[in-house]
PDB file of C-alpha atoms in Angstrom:
ATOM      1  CA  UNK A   1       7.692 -43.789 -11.842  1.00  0.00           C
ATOM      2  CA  UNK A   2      10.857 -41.731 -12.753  1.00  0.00           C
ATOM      3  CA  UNK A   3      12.812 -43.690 -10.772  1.00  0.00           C
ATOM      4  CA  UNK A   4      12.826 -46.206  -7.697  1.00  0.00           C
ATOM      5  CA  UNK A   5      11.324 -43.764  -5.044  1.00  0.00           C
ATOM      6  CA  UNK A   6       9.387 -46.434  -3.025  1.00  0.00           C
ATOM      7  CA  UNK A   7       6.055 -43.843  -2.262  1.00  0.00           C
ATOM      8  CA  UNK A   8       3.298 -45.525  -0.846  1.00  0.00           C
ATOM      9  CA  UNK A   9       0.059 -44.958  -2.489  1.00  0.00           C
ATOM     10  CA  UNK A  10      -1.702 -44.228   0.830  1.00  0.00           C
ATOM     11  CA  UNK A  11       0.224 -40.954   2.054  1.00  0.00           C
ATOM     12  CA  UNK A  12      -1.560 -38.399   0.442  1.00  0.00           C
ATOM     13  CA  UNK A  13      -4.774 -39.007   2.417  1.00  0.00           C
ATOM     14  CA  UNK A  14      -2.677 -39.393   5.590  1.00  0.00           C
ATOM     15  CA  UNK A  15      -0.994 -36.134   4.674  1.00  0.00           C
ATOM     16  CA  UNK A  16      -3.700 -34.464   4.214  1.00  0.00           C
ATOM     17  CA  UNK A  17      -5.526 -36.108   7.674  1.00  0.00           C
ATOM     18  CA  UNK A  18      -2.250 -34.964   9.565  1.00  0.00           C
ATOM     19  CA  UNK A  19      -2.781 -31.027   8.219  1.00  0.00           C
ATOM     20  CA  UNK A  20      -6.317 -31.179   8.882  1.00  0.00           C
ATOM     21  CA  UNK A  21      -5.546 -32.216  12.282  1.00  0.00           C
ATOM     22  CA  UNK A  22      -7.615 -35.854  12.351  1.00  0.00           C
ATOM     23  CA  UNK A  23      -4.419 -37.800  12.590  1.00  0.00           C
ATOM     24  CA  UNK A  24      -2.434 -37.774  15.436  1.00  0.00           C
ATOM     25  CA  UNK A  25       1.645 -38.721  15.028  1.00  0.00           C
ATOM     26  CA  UNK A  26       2.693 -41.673  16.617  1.00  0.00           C
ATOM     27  CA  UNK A  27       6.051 -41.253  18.890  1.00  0.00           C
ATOM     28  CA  UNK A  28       8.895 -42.906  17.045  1.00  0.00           C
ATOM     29  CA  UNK A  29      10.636 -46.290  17.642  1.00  0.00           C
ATOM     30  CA  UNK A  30      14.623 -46.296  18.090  1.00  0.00           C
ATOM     31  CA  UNK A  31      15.961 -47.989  15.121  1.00  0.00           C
ATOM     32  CA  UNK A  32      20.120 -48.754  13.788  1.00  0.00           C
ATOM     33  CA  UNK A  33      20.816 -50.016  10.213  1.00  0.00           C
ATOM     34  CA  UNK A  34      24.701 -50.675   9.000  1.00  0.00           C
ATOM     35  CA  UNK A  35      25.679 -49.488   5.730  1.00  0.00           C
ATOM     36  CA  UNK A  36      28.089 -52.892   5.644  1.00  0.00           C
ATOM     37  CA  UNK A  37      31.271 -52.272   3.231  1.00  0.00           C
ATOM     38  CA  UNK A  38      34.057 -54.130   1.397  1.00  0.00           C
ATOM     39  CA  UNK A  39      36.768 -53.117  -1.150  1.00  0.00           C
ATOM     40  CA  UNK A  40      36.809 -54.453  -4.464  1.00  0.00           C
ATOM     41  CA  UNK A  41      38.970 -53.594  -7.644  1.00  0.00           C
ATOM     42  CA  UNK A  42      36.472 -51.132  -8.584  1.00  0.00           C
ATOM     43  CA  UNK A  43      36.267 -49.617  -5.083  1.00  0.00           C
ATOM     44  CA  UNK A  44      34.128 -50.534  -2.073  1.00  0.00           C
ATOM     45  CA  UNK A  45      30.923 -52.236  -2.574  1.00  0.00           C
ATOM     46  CA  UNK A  46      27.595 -51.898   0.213  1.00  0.00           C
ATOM     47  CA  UNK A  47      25.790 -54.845   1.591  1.00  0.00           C
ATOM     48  CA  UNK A  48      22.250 -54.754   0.574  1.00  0.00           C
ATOM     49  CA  UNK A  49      19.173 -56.498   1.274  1.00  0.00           C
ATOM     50  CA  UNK A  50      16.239 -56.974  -0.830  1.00  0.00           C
ATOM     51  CA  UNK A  51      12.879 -57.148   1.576  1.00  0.00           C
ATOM     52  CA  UNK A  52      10.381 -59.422   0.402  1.00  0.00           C
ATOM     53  CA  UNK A  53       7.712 -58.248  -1.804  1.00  0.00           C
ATOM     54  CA  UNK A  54       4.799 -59.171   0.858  1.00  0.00           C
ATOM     55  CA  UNK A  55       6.230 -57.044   3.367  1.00  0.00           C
ATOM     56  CA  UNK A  56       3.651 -54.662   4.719  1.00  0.00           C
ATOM     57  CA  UNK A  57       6.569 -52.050   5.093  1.00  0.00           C
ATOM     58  CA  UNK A  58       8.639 -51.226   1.968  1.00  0.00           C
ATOM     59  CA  UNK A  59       8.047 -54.334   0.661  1.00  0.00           C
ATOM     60  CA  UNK A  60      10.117 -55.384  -2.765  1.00  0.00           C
ATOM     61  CA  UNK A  61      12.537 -52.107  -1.573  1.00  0.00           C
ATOM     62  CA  UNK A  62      16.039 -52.634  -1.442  1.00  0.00           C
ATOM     63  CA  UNK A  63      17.898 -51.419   2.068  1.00  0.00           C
ATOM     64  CA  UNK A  64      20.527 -52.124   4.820  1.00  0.00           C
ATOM     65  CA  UNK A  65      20.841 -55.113   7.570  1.00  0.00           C
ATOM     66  CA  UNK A  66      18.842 -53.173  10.929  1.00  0.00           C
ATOM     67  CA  UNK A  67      16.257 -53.156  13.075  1.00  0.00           C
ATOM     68  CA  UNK A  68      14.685 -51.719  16.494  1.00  0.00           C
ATOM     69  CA  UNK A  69      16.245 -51.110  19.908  1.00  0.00           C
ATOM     70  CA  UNK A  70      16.017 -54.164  21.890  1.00  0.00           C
ATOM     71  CA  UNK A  71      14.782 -51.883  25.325  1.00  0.00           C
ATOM     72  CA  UNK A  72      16.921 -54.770  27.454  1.00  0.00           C
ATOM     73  CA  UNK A  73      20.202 -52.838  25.912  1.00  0.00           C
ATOM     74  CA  UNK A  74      19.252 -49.636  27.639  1.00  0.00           C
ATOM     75  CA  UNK A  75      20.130 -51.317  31.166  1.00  0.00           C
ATOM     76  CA  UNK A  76      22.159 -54.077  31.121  1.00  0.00           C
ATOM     77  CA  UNK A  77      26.271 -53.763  31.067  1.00  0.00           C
ATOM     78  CA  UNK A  78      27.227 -54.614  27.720  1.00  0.00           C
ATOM     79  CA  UNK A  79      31.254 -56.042  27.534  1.00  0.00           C
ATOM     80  CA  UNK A  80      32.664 -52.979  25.629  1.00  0.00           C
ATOM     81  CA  UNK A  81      35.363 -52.142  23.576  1.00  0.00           C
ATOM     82  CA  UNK A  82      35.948 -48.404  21.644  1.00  0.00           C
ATOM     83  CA  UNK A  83      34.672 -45.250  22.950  1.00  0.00           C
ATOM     84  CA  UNK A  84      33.157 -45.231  25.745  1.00  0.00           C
ATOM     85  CA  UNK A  85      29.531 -44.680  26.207  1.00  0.00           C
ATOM     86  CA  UNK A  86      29.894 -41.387  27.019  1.00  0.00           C
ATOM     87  CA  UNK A  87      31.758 -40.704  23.875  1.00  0.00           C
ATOM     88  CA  UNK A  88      29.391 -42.163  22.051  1.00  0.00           C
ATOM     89  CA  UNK A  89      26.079 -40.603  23.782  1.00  0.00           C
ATOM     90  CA  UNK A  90      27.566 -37.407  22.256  1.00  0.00           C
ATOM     91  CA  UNK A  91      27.868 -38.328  18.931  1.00  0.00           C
ATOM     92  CA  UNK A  92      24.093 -39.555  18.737  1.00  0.00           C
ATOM     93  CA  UNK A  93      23.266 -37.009  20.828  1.00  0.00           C
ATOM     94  CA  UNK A  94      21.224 -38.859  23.562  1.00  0.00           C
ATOM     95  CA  UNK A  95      22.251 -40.279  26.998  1.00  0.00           C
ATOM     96  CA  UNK A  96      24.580 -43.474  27.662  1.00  0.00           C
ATOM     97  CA  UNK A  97      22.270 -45.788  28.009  1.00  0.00           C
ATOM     98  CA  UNK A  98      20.551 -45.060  24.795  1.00  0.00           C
ATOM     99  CA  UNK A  99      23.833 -44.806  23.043  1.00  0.00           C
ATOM    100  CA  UNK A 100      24.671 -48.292  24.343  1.00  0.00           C
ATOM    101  CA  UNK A 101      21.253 -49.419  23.021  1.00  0.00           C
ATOM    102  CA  UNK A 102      21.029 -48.027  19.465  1.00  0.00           C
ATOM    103  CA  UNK A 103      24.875 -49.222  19.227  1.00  0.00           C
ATOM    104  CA  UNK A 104      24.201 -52.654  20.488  1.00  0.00           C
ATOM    105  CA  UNK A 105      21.255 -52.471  17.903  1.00  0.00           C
ATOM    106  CA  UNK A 106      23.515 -52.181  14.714  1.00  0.00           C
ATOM    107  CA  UNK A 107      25.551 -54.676  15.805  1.00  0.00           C
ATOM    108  CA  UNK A 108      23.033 -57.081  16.749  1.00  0.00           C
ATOM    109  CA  UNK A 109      20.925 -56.275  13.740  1.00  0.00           C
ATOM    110  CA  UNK A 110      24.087 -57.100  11.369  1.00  0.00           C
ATOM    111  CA  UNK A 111      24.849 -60.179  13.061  1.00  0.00           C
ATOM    112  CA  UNK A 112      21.126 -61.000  12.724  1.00  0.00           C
ATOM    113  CA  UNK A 113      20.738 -60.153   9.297  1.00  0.00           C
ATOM    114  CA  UNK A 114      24.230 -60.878   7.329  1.00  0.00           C
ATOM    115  CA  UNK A 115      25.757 -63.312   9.590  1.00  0.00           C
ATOM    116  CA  UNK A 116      28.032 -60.803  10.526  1.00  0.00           C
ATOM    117  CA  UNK A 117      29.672 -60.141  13.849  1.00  0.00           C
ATOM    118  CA  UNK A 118      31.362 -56.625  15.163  1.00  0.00           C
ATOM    119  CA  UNK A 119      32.937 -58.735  18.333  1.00  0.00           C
ATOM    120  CA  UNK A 120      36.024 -60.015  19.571  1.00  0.00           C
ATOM    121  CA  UNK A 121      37.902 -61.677  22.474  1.00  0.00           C
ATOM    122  CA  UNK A 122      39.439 -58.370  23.384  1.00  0.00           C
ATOM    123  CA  UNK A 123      39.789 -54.786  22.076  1.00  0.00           C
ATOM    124  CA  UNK A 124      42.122 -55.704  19.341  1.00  0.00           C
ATOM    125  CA  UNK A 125      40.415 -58.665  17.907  1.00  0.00           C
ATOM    126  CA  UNK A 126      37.195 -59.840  15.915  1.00  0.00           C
ATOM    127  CA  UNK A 127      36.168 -62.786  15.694  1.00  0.00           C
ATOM    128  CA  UNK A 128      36.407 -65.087  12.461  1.00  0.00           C
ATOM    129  CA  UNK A 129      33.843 -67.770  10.985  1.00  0.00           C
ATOM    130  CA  UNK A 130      30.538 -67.451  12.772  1.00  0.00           C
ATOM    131  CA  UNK A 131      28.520 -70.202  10.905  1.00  0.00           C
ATOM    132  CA  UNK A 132      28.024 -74.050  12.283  1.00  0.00           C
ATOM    133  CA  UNK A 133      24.948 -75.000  14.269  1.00  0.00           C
ATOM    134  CA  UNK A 134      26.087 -73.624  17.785  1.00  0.00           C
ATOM    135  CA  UNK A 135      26.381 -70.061  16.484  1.00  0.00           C
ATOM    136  CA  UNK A 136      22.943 -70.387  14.145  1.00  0.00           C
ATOM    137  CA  UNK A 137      21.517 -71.228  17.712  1.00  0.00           C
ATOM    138  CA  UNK A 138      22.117 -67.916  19.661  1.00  0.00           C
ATOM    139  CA  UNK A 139      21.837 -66.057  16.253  1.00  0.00           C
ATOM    140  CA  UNK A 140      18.020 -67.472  16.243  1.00  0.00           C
ATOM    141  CA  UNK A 141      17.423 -66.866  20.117  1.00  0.00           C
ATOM    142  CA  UNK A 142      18.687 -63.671  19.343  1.00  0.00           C
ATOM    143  CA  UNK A 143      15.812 -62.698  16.756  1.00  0.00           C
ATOM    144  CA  UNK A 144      13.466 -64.720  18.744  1.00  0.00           C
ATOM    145  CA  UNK A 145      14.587 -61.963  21.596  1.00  0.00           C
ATOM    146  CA  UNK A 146      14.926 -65.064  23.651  1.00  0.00           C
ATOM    147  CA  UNK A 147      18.751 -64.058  24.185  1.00  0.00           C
ATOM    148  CA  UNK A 148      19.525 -60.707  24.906  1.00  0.00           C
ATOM    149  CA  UNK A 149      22.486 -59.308  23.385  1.00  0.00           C
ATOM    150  CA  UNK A 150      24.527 -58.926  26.911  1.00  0.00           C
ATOM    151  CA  UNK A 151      23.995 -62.360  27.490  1.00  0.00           C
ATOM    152  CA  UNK A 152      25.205 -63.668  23.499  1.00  0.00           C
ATOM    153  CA  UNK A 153      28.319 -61.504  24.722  1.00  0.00           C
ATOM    154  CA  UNK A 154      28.925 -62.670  27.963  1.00  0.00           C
ATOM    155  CA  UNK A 155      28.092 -66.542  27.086  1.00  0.00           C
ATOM    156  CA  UNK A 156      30.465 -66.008  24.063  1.00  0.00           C
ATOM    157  CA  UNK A 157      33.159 -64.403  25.896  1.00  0.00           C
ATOM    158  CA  UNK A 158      32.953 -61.721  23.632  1.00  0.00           C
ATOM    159  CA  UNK A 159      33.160 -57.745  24.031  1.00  0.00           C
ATOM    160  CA  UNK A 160      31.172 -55.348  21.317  1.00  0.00           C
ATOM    161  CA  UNK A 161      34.175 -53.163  18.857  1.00  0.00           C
ATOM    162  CA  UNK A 162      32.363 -50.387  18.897  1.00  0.00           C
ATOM    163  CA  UNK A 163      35.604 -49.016  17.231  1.00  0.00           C
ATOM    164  CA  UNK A 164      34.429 -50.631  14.363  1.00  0.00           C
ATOM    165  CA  UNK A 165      31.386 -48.896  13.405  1.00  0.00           C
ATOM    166  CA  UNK A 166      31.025 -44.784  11.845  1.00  0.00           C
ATOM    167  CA  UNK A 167      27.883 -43.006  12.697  1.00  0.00           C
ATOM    168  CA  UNK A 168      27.104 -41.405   9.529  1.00  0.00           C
ATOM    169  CA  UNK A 169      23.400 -40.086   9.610  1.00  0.00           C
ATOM    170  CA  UNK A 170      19.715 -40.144  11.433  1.00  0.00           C
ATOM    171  CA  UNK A 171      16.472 -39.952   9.454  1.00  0.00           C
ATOM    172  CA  UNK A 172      13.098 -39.933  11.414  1.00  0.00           C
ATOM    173  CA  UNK A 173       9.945 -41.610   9.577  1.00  0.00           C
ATOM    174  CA  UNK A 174       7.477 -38.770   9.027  1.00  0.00           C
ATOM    175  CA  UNK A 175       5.112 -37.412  11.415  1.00  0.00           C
ATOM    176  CA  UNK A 176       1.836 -38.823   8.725  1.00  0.00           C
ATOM    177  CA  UNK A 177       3.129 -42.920   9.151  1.00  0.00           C
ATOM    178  CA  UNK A 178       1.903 -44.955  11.774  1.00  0.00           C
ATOM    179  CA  UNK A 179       4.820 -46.733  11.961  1.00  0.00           C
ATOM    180  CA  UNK A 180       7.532 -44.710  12.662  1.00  0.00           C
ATOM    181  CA  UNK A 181      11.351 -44.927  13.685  1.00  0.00           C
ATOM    182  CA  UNK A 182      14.452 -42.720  14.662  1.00  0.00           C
ATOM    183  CA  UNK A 183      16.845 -44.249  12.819  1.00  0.00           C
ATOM    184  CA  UNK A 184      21.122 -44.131  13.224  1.00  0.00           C
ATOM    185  CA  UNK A 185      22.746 -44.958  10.109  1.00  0.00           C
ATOM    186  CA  UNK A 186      26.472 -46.455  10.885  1.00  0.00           C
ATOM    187  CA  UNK A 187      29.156 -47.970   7.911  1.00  0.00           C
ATOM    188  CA  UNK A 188      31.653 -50.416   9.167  1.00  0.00           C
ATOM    189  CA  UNK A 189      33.993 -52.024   7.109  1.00  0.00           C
ATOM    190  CA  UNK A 190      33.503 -56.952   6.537  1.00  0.00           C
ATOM    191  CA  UNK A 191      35.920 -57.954   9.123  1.00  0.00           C
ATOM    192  CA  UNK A 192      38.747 -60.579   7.942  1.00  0.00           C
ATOM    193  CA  UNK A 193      37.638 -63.913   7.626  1.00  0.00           C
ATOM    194  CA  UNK A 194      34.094 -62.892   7.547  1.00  0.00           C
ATOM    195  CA  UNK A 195      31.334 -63.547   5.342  1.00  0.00           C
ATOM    196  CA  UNK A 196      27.963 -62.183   4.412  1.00  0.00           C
ATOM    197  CA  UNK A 197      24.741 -64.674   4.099  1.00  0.00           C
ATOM    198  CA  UNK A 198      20.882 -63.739   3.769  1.00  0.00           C
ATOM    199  CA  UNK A 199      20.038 -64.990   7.422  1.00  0.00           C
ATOM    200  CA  UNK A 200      16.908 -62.706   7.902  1.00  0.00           C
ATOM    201  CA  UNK A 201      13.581 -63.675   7.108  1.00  0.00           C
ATOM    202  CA  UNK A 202      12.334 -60.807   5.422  1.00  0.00           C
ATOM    203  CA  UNK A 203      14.648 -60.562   2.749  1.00  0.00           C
ATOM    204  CA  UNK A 204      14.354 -62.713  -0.414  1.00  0.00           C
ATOM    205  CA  UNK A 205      17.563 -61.814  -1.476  1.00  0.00           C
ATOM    206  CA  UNK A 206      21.272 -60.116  -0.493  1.00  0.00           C
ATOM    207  CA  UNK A 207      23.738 -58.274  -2.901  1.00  0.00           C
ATOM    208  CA  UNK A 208      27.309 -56.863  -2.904  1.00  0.00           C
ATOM    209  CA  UNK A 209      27.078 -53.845  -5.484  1.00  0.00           C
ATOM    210  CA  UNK A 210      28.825 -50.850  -5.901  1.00  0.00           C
ATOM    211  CA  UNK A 211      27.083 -47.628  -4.799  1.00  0.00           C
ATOM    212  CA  UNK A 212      27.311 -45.960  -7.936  1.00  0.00           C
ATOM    213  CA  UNK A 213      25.734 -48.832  -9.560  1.00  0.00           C
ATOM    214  CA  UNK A 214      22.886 -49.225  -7.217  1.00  0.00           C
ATOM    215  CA  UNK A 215      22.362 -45.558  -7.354  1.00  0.00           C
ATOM    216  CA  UNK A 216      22.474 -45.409 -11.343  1.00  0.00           C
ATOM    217  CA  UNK A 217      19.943 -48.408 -11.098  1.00  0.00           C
ATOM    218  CA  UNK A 218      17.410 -46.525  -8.615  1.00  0.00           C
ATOM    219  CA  UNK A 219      17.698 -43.894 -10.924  1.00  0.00           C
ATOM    220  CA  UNK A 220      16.459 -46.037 -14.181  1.00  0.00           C
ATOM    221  CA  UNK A 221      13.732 -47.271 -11.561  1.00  0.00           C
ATOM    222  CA  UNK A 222      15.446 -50.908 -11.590  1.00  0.00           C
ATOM    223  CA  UNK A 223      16.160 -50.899  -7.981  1.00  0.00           C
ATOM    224  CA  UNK A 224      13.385 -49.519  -5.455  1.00  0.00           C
ATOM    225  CA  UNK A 225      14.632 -47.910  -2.207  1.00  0.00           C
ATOM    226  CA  UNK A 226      13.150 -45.436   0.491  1.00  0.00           C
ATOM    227  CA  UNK A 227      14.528 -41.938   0.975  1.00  0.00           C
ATOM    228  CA  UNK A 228      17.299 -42.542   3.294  1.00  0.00           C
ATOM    229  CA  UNK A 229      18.757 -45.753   1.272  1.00  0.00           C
ATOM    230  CA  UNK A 230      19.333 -44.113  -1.698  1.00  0.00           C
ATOM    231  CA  UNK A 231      20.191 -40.913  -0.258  1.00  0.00           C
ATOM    232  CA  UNK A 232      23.280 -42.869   1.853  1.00  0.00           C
ATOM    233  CA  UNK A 233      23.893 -44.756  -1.114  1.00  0.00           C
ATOM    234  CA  UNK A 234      24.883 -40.936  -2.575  1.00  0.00           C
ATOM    235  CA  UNK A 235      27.070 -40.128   0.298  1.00  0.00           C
ATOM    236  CA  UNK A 236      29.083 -42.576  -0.320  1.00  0.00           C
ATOM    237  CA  UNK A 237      30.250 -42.175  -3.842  1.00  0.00           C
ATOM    238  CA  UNK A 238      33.008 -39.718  -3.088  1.00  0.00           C
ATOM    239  CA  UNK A 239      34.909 -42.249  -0.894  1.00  0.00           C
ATOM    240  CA  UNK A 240      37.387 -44.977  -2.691  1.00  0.00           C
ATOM    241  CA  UNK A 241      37.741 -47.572   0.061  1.00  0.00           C
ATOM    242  CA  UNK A 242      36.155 -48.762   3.272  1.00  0.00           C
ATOM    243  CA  UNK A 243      38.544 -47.141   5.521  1.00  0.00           C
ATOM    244  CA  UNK A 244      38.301 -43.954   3.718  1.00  0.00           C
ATOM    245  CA  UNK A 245      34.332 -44.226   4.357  1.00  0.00           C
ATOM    246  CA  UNK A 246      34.971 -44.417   8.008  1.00  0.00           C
ATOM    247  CA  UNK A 247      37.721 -41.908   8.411  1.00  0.00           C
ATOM    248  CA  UNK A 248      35.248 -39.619   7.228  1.00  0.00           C
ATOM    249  CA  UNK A 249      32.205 -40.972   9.574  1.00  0.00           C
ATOM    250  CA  UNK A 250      33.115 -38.679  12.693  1.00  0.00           C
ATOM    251  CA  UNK A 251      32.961 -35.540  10.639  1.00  0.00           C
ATOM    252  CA  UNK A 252      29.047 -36.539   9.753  1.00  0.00           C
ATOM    253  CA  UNK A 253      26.403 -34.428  10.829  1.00  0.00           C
ATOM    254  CA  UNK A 254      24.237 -36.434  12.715  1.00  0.00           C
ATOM    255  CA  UNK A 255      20.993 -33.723  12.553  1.00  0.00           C
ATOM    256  CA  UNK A 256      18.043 -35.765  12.170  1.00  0.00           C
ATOM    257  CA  UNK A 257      16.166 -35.912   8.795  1.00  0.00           C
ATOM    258  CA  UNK A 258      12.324 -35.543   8.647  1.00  0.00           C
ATOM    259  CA  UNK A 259      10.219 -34.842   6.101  1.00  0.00           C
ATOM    260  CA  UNK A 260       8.247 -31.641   6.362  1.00  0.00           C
ATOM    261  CA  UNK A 261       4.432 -31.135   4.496  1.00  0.00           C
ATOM    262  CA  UNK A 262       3.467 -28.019   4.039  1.00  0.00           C
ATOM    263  CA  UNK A 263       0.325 -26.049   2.198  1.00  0.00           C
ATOM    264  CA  UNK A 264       1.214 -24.173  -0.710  1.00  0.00           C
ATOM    265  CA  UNK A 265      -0.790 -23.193  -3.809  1.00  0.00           C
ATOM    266  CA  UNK A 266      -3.471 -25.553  -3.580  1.00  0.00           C
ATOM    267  CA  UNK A 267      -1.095 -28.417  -3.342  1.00  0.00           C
ATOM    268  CA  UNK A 268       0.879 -30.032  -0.574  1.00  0.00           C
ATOM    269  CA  UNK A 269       4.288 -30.523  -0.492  1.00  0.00           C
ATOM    270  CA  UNK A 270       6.226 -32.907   1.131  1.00  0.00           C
ATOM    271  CA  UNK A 271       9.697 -32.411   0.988  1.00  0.00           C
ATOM    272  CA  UNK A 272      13.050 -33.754   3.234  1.00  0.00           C
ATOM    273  CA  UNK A 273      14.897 -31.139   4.397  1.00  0.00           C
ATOM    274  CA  UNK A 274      18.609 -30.995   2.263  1.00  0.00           C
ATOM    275  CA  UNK A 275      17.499 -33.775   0.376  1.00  0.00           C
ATOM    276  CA  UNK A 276      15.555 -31.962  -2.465  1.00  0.00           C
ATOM    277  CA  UNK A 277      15.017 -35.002  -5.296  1.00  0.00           C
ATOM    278  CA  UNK A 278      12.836 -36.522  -2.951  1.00  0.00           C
ATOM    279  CA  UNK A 279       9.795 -33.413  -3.021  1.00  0.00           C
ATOM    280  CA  UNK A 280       6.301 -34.406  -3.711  1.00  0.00           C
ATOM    281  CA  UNK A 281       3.557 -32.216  -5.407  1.00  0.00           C
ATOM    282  CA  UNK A 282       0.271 -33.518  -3.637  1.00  0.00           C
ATOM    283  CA  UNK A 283      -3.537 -32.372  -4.811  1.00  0.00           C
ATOM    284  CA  UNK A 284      -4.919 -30.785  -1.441  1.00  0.00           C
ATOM    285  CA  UNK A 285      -8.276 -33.071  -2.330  1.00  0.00           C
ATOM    286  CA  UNK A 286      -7.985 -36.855  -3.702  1.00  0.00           C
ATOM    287  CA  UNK A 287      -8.054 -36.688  -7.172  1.00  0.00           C
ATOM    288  CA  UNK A 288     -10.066 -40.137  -7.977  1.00  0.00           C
ATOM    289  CA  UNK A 289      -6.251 -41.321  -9.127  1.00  0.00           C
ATOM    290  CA  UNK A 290      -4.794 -42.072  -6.017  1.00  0.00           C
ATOM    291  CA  UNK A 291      -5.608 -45.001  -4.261  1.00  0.00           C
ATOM    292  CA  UNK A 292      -5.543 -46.707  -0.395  1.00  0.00           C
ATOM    293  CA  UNK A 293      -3.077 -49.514   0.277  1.00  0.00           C
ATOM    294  CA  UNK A 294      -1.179 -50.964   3.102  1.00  0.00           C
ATOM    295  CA  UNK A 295       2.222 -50.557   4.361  1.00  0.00           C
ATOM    296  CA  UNK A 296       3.775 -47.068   6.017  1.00  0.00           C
ATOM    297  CA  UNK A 297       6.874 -46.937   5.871  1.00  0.00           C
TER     298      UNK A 297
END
């Protein structure tokens, strides 16, 4: 390949299943994923993940800490700092008990993931070292979903800085996967005296890099990454520092990204909507070439 596009070798025949109407879309999951930053010398550096090569989904692909909606968030009064819920229901444009789930999400997800922790005592703190068995404990009930996130908060004394996290962009898997997921994409800066470990499971592997680097990379085909990683990864090059990155988050447009596939000239073509590198040419008919595998994304 040209470069690291991660394209599963099994969506043309589910494209082409969708348009002939023998596939029907499955509704999609809500997901968060946190574009984690840091400043460097060079200017900030992203948080990434590697995601273990036997993966069924994106397997091998480079992408962000993140994860589903734990449905428990929806209903249960989270201890809250930042905007309200209200505020924030806006800005991801659904109501406040979604907003308080998808938000809880990143923040859980990060914790989960990197070891790192958007919480505090009080609105004007976070807090510091989160390693040491006691904290590994409710980090593991957590993923186990044995914890939910109110009660990690409430047992912890803690309140969720929601202050601390941008919302920066929403991508929707496409209508031909069978797994699919709405996905908020938020960038928050390390807080002091934290640090970053590979604490999930399906990651062989965590990196600090720079996003031009990792972008320069996907493009040689050294790094592989799905459409919204990379695409991100783009949107931040402008920015020289972590705080400039989330100065800039409220500004986002948060119109959800989904790829479209559409007839045209004998061919389909699947294309994301403002994001044009990513367009596929696609034989209407299989070609012999292509083959079946595993693993929507």
């Amino acid at each position: 390949m040209a470069n690291g596009q991660w394209y599963p070798p099994e969506w043309p025949d589910r494209i082409r299943a969708l348009a002939a109407g023998t596939l029907t879309p499955v509704s999609p999951r809500r997901a968060a994923t946190v574009l984690l930053l840091k400043d460097t010398p060079d200017g900030p550096a992203v948080h990434m993940l590697r995601r273990r090569a036997s993966m069924a989904f994106a397997g091998g692909a480079y992408a962000y800490p993140g994860g589903g909606v734990d449905p428990r968030d929806d209903d249960r009064l989270v201890r809250w700092a930042g905007p309200t819920r209200a505020w924030w229901a806006k800005r991801l444009g659904v109501d406040e008990p979604g907003a308080q789930a998808i938000v809880c999400a990143a923040v859980r997800e990060t914790y989960e993931e990197a070891g790192v922790l958007l919480a505090g005592p009080d609105a004007d703190s976070v807090v510091g070292d989160t390693t040491g068995e006691d904290w590994e404990a409710d980090r593991a009930a957590l993923v186990a979903r044995e914890l939910s996130f109110a009660e990690f908060l409430q047992r912890r004394g803690l309140v969720l800085r929601s202050d601390l996290l941008g919302a920066w962009t929403r991508w929707i898997t496409p209508e031909f996967e069978s797994r699919r997921y709405d996905t908020w994409f938020f960038v928050a800066a390390l807080p002091e005296g934290q640090r970053t470990r590979n604490a999930s499971t399906e990651a062989d592997r965590t990196v600090w890099i720079r996003p031009a680097e990792a972008a320069a990379r996907y493009d040689k085909g050294e790094l592989l990454m799905m459409p919204p990683t990379i695409a991100t990864l783009r949107q931040l090059l402008p920015y020289a520092s972590a705080a400039e990155t989330l100065a800039a988050a409220p500004g986002r447009d948060m119109t959800p990204v989904l790829a479209r596939a559409r007839l045209r000239d004998g061919e389909i073509v699947l294309s994301w909507p403002g994001h044009e590198e990513f367009t596929k040419h696609i034989p209407t008919a299989p070609t012999g070439a292509e083959t079946t595998g595993g693993g929507p994304a």
